[in-house]
Short mmCIF file of C-alpha atoms and ligand atoms in Angstrom, two decimals:
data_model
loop_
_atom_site.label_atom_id
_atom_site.label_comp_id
_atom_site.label_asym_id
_atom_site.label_seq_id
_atom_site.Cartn_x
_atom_site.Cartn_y
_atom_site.Cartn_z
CA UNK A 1 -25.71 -9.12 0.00
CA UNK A 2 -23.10 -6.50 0.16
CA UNK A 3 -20.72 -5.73 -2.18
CA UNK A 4 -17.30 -4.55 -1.29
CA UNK A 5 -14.98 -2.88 -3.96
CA UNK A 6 -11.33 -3.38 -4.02
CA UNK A 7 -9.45 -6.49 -2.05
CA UNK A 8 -6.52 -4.57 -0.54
CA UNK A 9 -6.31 -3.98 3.51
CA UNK A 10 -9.24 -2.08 3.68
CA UNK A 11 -11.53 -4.23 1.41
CA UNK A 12 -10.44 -7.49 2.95
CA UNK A 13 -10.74 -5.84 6.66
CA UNK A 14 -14.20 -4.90 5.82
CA UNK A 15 -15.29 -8.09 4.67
CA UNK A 16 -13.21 -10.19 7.72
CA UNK A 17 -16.05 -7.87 10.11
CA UNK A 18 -18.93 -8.67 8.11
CA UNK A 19 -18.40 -12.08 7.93
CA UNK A 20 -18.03 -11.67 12.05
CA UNK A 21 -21.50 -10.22 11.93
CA UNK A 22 -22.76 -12.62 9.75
CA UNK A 23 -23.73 -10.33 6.40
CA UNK A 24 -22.87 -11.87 3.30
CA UNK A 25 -20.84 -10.17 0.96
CA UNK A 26 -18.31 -10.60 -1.81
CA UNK A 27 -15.64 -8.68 -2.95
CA UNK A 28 -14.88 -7.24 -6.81
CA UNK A 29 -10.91 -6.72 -7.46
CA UNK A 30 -9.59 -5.22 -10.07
CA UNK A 31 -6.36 -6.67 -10.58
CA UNK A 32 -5.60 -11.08 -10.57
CA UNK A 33 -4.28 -10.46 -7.18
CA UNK A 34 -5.12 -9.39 -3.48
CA UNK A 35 -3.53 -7.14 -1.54
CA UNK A 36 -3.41 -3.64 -3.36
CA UNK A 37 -0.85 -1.40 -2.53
CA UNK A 38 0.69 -4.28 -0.13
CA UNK A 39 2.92 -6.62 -1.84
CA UNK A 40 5.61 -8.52 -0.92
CA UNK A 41 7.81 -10.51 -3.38
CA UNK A 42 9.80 -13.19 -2.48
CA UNK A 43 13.22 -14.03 -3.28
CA UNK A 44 14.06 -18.12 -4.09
CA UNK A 45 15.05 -18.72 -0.84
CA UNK A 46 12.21 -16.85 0.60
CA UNK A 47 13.91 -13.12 1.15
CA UNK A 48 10.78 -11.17 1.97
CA UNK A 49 11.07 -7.56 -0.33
CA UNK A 50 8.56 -5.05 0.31
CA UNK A 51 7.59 -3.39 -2.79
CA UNK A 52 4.61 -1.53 -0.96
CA UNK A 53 3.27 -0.72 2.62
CA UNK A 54 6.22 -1.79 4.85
CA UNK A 55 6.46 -0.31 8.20
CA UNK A 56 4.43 1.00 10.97
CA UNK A 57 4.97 2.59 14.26
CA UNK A 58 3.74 2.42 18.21
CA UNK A 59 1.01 4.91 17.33
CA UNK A 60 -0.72 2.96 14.55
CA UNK A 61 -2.72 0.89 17.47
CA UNK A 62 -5.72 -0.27 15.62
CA UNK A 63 -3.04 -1.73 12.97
CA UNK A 64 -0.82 -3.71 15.85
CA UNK A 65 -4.13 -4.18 17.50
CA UNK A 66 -5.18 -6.73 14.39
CA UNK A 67 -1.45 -7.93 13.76
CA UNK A 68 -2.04 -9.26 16.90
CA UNK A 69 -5.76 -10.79 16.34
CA UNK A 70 -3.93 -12.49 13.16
CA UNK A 71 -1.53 -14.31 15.22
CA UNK A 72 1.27 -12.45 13.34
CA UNK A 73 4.81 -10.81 14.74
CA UNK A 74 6.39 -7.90 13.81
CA UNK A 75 10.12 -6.41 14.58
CA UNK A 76 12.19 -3.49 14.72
CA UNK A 77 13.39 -2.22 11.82
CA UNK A 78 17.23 -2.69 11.50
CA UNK A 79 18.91 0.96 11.80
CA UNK A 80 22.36 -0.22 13.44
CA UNK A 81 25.46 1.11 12.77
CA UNK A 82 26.45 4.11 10.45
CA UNK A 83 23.89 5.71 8.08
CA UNK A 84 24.61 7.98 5.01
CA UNK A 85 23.18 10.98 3.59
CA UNK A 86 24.49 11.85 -0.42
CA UNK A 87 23.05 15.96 -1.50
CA UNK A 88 22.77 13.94 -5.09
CA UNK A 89 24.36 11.03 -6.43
CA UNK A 90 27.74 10.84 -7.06
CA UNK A 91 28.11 13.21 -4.21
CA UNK A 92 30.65 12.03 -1.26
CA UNK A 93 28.80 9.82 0.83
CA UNK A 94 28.43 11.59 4.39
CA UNK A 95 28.03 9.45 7.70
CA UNK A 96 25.23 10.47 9.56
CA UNK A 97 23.74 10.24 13.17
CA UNK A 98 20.12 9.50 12.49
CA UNK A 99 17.73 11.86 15.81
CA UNK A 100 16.35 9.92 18.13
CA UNK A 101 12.92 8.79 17.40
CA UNK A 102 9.95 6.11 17.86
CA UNK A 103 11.11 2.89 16.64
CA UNK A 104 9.77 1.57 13.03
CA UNK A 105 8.14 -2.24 12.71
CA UNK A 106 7.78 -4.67 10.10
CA UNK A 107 5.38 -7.28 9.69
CA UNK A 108 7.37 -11.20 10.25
CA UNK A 109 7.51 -12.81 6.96
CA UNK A 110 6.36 -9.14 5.20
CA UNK A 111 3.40 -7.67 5.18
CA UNK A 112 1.53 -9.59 2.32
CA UNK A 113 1.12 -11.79 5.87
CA UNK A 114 -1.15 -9.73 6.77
CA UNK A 115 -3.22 -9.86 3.48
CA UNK A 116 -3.04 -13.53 3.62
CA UNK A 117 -3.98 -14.31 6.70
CA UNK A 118 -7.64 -11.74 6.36
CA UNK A 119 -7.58 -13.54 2.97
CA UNK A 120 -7.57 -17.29 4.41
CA UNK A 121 -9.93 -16.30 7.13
CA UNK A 122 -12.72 -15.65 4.23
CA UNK A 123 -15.02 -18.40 2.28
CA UNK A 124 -12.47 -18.38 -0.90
CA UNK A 125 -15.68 -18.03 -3.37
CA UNK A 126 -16.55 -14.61 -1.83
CA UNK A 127 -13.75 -12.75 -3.57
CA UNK A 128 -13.83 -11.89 -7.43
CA UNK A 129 -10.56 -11.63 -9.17
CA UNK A 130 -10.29 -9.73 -12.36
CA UNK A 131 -13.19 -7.99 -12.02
CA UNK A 132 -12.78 -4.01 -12.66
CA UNK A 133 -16.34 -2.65 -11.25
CA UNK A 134 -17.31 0.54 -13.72
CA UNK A 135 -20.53 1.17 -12.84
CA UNK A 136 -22.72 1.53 -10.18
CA UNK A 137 -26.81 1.48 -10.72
CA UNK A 138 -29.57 2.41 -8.30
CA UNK A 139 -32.10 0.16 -8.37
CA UNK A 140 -35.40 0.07 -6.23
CA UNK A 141 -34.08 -1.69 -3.09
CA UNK A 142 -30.87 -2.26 -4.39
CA UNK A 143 -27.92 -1.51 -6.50
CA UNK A 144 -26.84 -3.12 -9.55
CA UNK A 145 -22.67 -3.36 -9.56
CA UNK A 146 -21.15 -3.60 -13.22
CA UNK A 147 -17.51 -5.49 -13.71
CA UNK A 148 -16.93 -8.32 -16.01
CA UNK A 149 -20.19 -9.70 -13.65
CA UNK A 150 -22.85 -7.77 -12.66
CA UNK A 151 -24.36 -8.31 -9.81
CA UNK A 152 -27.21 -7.32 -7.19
CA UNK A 153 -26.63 -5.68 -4.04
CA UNK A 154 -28.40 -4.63 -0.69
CA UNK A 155 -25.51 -1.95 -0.36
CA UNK A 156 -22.10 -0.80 -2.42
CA UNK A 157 -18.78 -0.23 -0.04
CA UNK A 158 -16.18 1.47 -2.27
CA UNK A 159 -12.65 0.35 -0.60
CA UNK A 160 -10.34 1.45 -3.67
CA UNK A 161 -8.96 5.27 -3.80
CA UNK A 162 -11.19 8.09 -4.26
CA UNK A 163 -9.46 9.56 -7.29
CA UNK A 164 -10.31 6.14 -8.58
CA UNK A 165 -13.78 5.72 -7.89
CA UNK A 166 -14.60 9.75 -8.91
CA UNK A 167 -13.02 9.15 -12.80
CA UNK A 168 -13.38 5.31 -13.39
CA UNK A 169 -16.84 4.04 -12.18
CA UNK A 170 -20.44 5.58 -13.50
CA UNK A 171 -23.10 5.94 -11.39
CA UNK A 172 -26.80 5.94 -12.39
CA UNK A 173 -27.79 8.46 -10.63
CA UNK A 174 -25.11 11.08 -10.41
CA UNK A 175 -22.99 11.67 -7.43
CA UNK A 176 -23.21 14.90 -6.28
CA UNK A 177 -21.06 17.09 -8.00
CA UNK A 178 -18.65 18.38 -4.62
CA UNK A 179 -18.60 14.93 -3.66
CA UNK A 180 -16.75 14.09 -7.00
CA UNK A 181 -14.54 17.21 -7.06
CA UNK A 182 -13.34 16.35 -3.27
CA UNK A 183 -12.58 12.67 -4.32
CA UNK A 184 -10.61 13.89 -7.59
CA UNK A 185 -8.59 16.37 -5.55
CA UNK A 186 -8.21 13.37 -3.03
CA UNK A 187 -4.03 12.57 -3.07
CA UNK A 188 -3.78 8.89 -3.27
CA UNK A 189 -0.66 7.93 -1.09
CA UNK A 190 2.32 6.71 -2.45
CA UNK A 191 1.10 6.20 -5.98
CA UNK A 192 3.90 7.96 -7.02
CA UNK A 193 6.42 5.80 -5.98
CA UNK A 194 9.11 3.44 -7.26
CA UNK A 195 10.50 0.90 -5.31
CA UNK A 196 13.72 -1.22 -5.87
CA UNK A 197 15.45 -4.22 -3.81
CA UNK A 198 18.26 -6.48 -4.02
CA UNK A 199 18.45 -10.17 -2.43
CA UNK A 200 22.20 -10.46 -0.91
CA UNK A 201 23.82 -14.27 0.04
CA UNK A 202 25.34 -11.97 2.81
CA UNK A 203 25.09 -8.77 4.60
CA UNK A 204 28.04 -7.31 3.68
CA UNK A 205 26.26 -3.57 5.22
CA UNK A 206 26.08 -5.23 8.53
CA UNK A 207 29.45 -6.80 8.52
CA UNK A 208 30.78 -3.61 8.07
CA UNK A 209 29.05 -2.12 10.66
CA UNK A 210 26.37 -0.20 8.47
CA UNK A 211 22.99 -0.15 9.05
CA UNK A 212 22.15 -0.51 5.22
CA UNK A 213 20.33 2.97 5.46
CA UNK A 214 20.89 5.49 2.49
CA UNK A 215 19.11 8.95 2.09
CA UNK A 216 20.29 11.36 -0.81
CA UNK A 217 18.06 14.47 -2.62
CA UNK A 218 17.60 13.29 -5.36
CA UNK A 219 18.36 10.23 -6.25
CA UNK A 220 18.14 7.88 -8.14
CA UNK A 221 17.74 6.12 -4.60
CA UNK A 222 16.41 8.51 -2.28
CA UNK A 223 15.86 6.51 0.48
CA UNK A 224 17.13 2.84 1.15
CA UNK A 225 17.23 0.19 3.99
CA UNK A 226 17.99 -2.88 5.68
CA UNK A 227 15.11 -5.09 4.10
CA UNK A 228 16.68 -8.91 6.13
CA UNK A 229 14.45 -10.68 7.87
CA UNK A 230 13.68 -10.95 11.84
CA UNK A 231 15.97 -13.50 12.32
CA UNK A 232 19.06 -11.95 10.66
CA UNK A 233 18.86 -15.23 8.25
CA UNK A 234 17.76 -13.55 4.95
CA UNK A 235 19.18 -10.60 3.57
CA UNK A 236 17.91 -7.40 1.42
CA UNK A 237 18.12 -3.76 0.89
CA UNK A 238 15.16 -1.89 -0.37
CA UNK A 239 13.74 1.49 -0.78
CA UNK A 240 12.64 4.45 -2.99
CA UNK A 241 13.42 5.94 -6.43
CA UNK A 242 13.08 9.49 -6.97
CA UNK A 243 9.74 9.02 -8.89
CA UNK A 244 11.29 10.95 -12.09
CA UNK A 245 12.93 7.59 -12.50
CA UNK A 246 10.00 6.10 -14.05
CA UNK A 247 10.59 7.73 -17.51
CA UNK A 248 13.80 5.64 -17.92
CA UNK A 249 13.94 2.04 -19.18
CA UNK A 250 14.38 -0.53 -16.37
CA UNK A 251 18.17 -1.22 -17.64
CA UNK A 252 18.86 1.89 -17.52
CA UNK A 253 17.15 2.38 -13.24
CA UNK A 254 19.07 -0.75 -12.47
CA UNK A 255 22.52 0.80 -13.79
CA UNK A 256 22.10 4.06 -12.12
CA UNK A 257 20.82 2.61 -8.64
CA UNK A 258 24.14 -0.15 -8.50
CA UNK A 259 26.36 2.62 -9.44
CA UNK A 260 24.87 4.62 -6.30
CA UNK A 261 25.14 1.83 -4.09
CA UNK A 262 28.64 0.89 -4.96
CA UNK A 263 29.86 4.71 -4.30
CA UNK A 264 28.17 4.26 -0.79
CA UNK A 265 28.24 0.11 -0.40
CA UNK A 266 31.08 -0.66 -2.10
CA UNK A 267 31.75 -2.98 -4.29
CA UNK A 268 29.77 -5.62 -2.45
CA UNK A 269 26.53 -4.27 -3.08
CA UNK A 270 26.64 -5.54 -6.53
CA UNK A 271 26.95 -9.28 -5.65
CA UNK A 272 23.23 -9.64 -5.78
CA UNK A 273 21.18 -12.56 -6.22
CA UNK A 274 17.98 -10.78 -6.89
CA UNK A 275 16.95 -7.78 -8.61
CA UNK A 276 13.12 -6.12 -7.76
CA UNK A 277 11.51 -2.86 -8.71
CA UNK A 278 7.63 -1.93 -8.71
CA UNK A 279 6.82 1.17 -10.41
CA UNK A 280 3.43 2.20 -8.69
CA UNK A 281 2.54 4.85 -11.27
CA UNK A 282 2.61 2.46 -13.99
CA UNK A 283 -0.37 0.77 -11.74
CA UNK A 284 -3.81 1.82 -13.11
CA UNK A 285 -5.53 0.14 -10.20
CA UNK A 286 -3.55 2.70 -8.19
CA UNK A 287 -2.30 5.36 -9.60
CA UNK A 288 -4.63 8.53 -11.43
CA UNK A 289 -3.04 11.23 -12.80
CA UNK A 290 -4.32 14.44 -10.71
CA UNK A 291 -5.85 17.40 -12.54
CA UNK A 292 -3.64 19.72 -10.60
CA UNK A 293 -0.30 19.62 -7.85
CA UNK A 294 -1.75 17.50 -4.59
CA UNK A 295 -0.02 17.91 -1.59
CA UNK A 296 0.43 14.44 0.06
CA UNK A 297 -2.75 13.61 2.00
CA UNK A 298 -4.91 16.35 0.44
CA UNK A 299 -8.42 15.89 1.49
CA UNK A 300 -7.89 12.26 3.15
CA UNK A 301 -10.08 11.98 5.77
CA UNK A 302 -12.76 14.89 4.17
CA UNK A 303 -15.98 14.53 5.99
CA UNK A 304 -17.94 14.21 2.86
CA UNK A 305 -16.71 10.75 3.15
CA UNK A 306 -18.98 10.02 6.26
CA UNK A 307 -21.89 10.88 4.06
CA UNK A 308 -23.73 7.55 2.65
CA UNK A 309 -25.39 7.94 -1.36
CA UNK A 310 -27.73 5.55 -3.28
CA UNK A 311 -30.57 6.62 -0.04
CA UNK A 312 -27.83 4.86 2.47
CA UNK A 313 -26.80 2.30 -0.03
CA UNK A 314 -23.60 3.34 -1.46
CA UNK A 315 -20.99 3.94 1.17
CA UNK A 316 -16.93 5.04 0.41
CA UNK A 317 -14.32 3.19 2.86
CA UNK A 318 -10.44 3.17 2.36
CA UNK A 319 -7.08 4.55 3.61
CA UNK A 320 -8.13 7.78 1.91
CA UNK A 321 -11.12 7.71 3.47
CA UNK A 322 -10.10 8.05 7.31
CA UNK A 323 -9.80 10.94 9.44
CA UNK A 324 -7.45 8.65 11.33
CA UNK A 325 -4.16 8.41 9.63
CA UNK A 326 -5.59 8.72 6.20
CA UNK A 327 -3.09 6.77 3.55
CA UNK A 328 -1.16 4.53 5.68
CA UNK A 329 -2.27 1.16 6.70
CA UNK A 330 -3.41 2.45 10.53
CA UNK A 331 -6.05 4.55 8.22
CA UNK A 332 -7.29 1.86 6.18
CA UNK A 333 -7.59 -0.54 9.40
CA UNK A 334 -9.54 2.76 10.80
CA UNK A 335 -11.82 3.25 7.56
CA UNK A 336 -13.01 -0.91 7.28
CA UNK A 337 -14.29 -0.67 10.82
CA UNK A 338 -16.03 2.97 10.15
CA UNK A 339 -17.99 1.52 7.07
CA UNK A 340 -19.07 -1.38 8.84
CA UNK A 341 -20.87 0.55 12.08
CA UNK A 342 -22.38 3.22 9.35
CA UNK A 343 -23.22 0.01 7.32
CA UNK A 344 -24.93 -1.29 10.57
CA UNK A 345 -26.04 1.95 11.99
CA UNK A 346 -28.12 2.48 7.99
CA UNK A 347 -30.18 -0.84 8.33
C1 FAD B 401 5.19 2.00 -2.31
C2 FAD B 401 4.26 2.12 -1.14
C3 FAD B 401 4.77 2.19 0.14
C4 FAD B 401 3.93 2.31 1.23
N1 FAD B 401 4.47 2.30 2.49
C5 FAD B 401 3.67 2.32 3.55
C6 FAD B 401 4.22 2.16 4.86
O1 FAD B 401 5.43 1.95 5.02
N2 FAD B 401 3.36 2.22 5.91
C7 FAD B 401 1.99 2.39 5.75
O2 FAD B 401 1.27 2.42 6.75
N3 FAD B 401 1.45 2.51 4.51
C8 FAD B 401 2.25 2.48 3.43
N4 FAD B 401 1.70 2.54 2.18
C9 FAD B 401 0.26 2.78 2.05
C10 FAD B 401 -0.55 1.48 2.26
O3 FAD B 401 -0.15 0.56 1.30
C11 FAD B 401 -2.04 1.80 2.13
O4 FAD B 401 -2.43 2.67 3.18
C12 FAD B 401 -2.97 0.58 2.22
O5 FAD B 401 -2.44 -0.56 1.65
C13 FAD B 401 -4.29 0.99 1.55
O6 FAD B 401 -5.22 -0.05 1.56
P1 FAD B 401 -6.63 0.19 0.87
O7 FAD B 401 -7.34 -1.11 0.90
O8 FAD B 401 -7.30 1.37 1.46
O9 FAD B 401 -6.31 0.61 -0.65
P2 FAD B 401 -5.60 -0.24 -1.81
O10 FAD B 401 -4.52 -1.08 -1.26
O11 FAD B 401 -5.25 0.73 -2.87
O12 FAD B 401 -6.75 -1.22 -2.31
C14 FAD B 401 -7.72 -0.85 -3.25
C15 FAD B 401 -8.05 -2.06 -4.10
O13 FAD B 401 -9.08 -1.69 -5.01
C16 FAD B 401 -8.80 -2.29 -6.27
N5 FAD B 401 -9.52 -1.52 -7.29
C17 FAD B 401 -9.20 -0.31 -7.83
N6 FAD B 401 -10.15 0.07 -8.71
C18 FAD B 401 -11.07 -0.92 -8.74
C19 FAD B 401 -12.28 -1.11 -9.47
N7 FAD B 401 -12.75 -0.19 -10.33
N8 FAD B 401 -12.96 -2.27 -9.30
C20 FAD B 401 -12.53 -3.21 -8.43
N9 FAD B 401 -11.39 -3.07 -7.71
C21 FAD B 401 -10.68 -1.93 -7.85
C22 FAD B 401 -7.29 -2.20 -6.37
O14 FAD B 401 -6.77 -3.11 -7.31
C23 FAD B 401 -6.87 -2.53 -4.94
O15 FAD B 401 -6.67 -3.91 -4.75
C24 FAD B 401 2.52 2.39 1.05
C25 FAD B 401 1.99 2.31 -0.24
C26 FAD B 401 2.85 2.16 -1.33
C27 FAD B 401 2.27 2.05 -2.72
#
């Protein structure tokens, strides 16, 4: 059997190929959910609100590629009308002409969709929640994994992020010492980041010919959009914190970031029905503090990851992991299919 490590995109791609090839397996997660850093809540009427990965563009073609193998849609993300840039908050407002570029896509129904439908695809007993792996043992033909259960496998794929796996899981024996060093000096993308949303009865933005989008220095809200659905039936803004944010109490976020939007919304913007924030840093299945600055996407993709450890048995897979697109989704679509050839190429 193999064990895969982490249930986000990665994890639960992994698994989705190895069931294809017919290799038993079963995944250890961490947290009491799927999904990782993708996770979409859900207003009460359904009001899809990304509070992690959210949009992806024409050159992320293994990630469409699967969208479409999942029977799923994606759109354009909204960007009509006028935009505004603020130097700070507080700060006059300033309409803006955004430069042409390459459209940005969403997932239909948010990208949790995606999760769901790798998730329903798999035998429901093969995936562990609640089960925080800490240590890894080499065995003779095998390796024994250590959460909450321990259990027996013909081979270890590591799917969660590198600065994870180098300070939170023991391995008997060691890891090579530059393997660690690289993986602790490995930025983990976006776990600095604080997300916010608000559910709106109607889009007052659009109506007024805005296209909801907001970017200002720094913040509170450093970047915001136009979060309604494809159908132009739900309705949401949604976006970024400056991720200093996180020190203050979530009272005192929520104050700041209406204030903001009513300089640039107007007064509409606080005739909300639904309030959302995720603070990623305060995730410990995500976020590590690093030992020194990292600048984003530091060592993602290092060849070291190639390598396989445990005498082929113990192989590292996630976002982080890829030399294509390391971080973003695209990479972690890139990384499950990697691990599985090597996987296949080892035995
Ligand atoms: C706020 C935010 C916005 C983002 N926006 C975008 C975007 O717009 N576009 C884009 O392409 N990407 C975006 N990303 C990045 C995208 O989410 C990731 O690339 C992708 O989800 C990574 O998947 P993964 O499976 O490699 O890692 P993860 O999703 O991190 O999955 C790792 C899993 O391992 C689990 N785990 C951790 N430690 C252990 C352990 N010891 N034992 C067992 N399980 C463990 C974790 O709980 C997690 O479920 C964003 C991320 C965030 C946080």
């Amino acid at each position: 059997m193999v064990i895969i490590i982490g249930a986000g995109l990665s994890g639960l791609l992994t698994a989705y190929h190895l069931q294809k090839a017919q290799i038993p397996f079963k995944i250890l997660e961490a947290r009491d959910r799927i999904g990782g850093r993708i996770l979409t809540y859900y207003g009460s009427k359904g009001t899809a609100v990304e509070m992690g990965a959210t949009w992806f563009g024409p050159q992320h073609q293994l990630l469409i590629q699967l969208i479409r193998e999942l029977n799923l849609g994606y759109f354009e993300q909204y960007m009509q009308g006028t935009s505004y840039y603020q130097a700070s908050a507080g700060a006059l407002a300033q309409a803006i002409i955004l430069p042409n570029q390459d459209p940005s896509y969403r997932i239909t129904g948010g990208t949790t969709e995606l999760i769901k439908q790798l998730y329903n695809s798999l035998d429901k007993d093969s995936v562990l929640l609640n089960q925080t792996v800490n240590k890894l043992e080499l065995q003779d033909n095998s390796v024994l994994v250590k959460a909450k259960i321990v259990l027996k496998a013909k081979a270890v794929i590591v799917s969660c992020p590198p600065k994870l796996w180098a300070h939170k899981i023991t391995y008997e024996p060691k890891l090579p010492e530059n393997l660690i060093d690289v993986a602790k000096a490995t930025h983990t993308w976006m776990e600095d980041s604080i997300k916010v949303g608000f559910v709106y009865p109607e889009p007052f933005w659009r109506n007024n010919k805005q296209s909801g989008a907001l970017f200002c220095n720094s913040g509170p809200l450093t970047e915001y959009y136009d979060h309604s659905n494809e159908e132009g039936t739900k309705f949401a803004l949604c976006g970024f914190l400056h991720p200093a944010y996180k020190k203050t109490t979530q009272q005192e976020r929520k104050l700041m970031v209406l204030n903001q939007l009513k300089e640039v919304f107007g007064e509409k913007s606080l005739l909300f029905t639904e309030h959302f924030e995720l603070i990623w840093p305060s995730e410990k299945h995500t976020f590590y503090p690093s030992l020194s600055y990292q600048f984003p996407h530091q060592n993602n993709g290092n060849d070291i990851y190639e390598e396989s450890y445990f005498g082929g048995r113990l192989l590292f897979s996630g976002t982080e992991t890829s030399a294509h697109f390391g971080g973003y989704m695209e990479g972690a679509v890139y990384a499950a299919k990697a691990v599985c050839d090597r996987l296949n190429s080892g035995f």
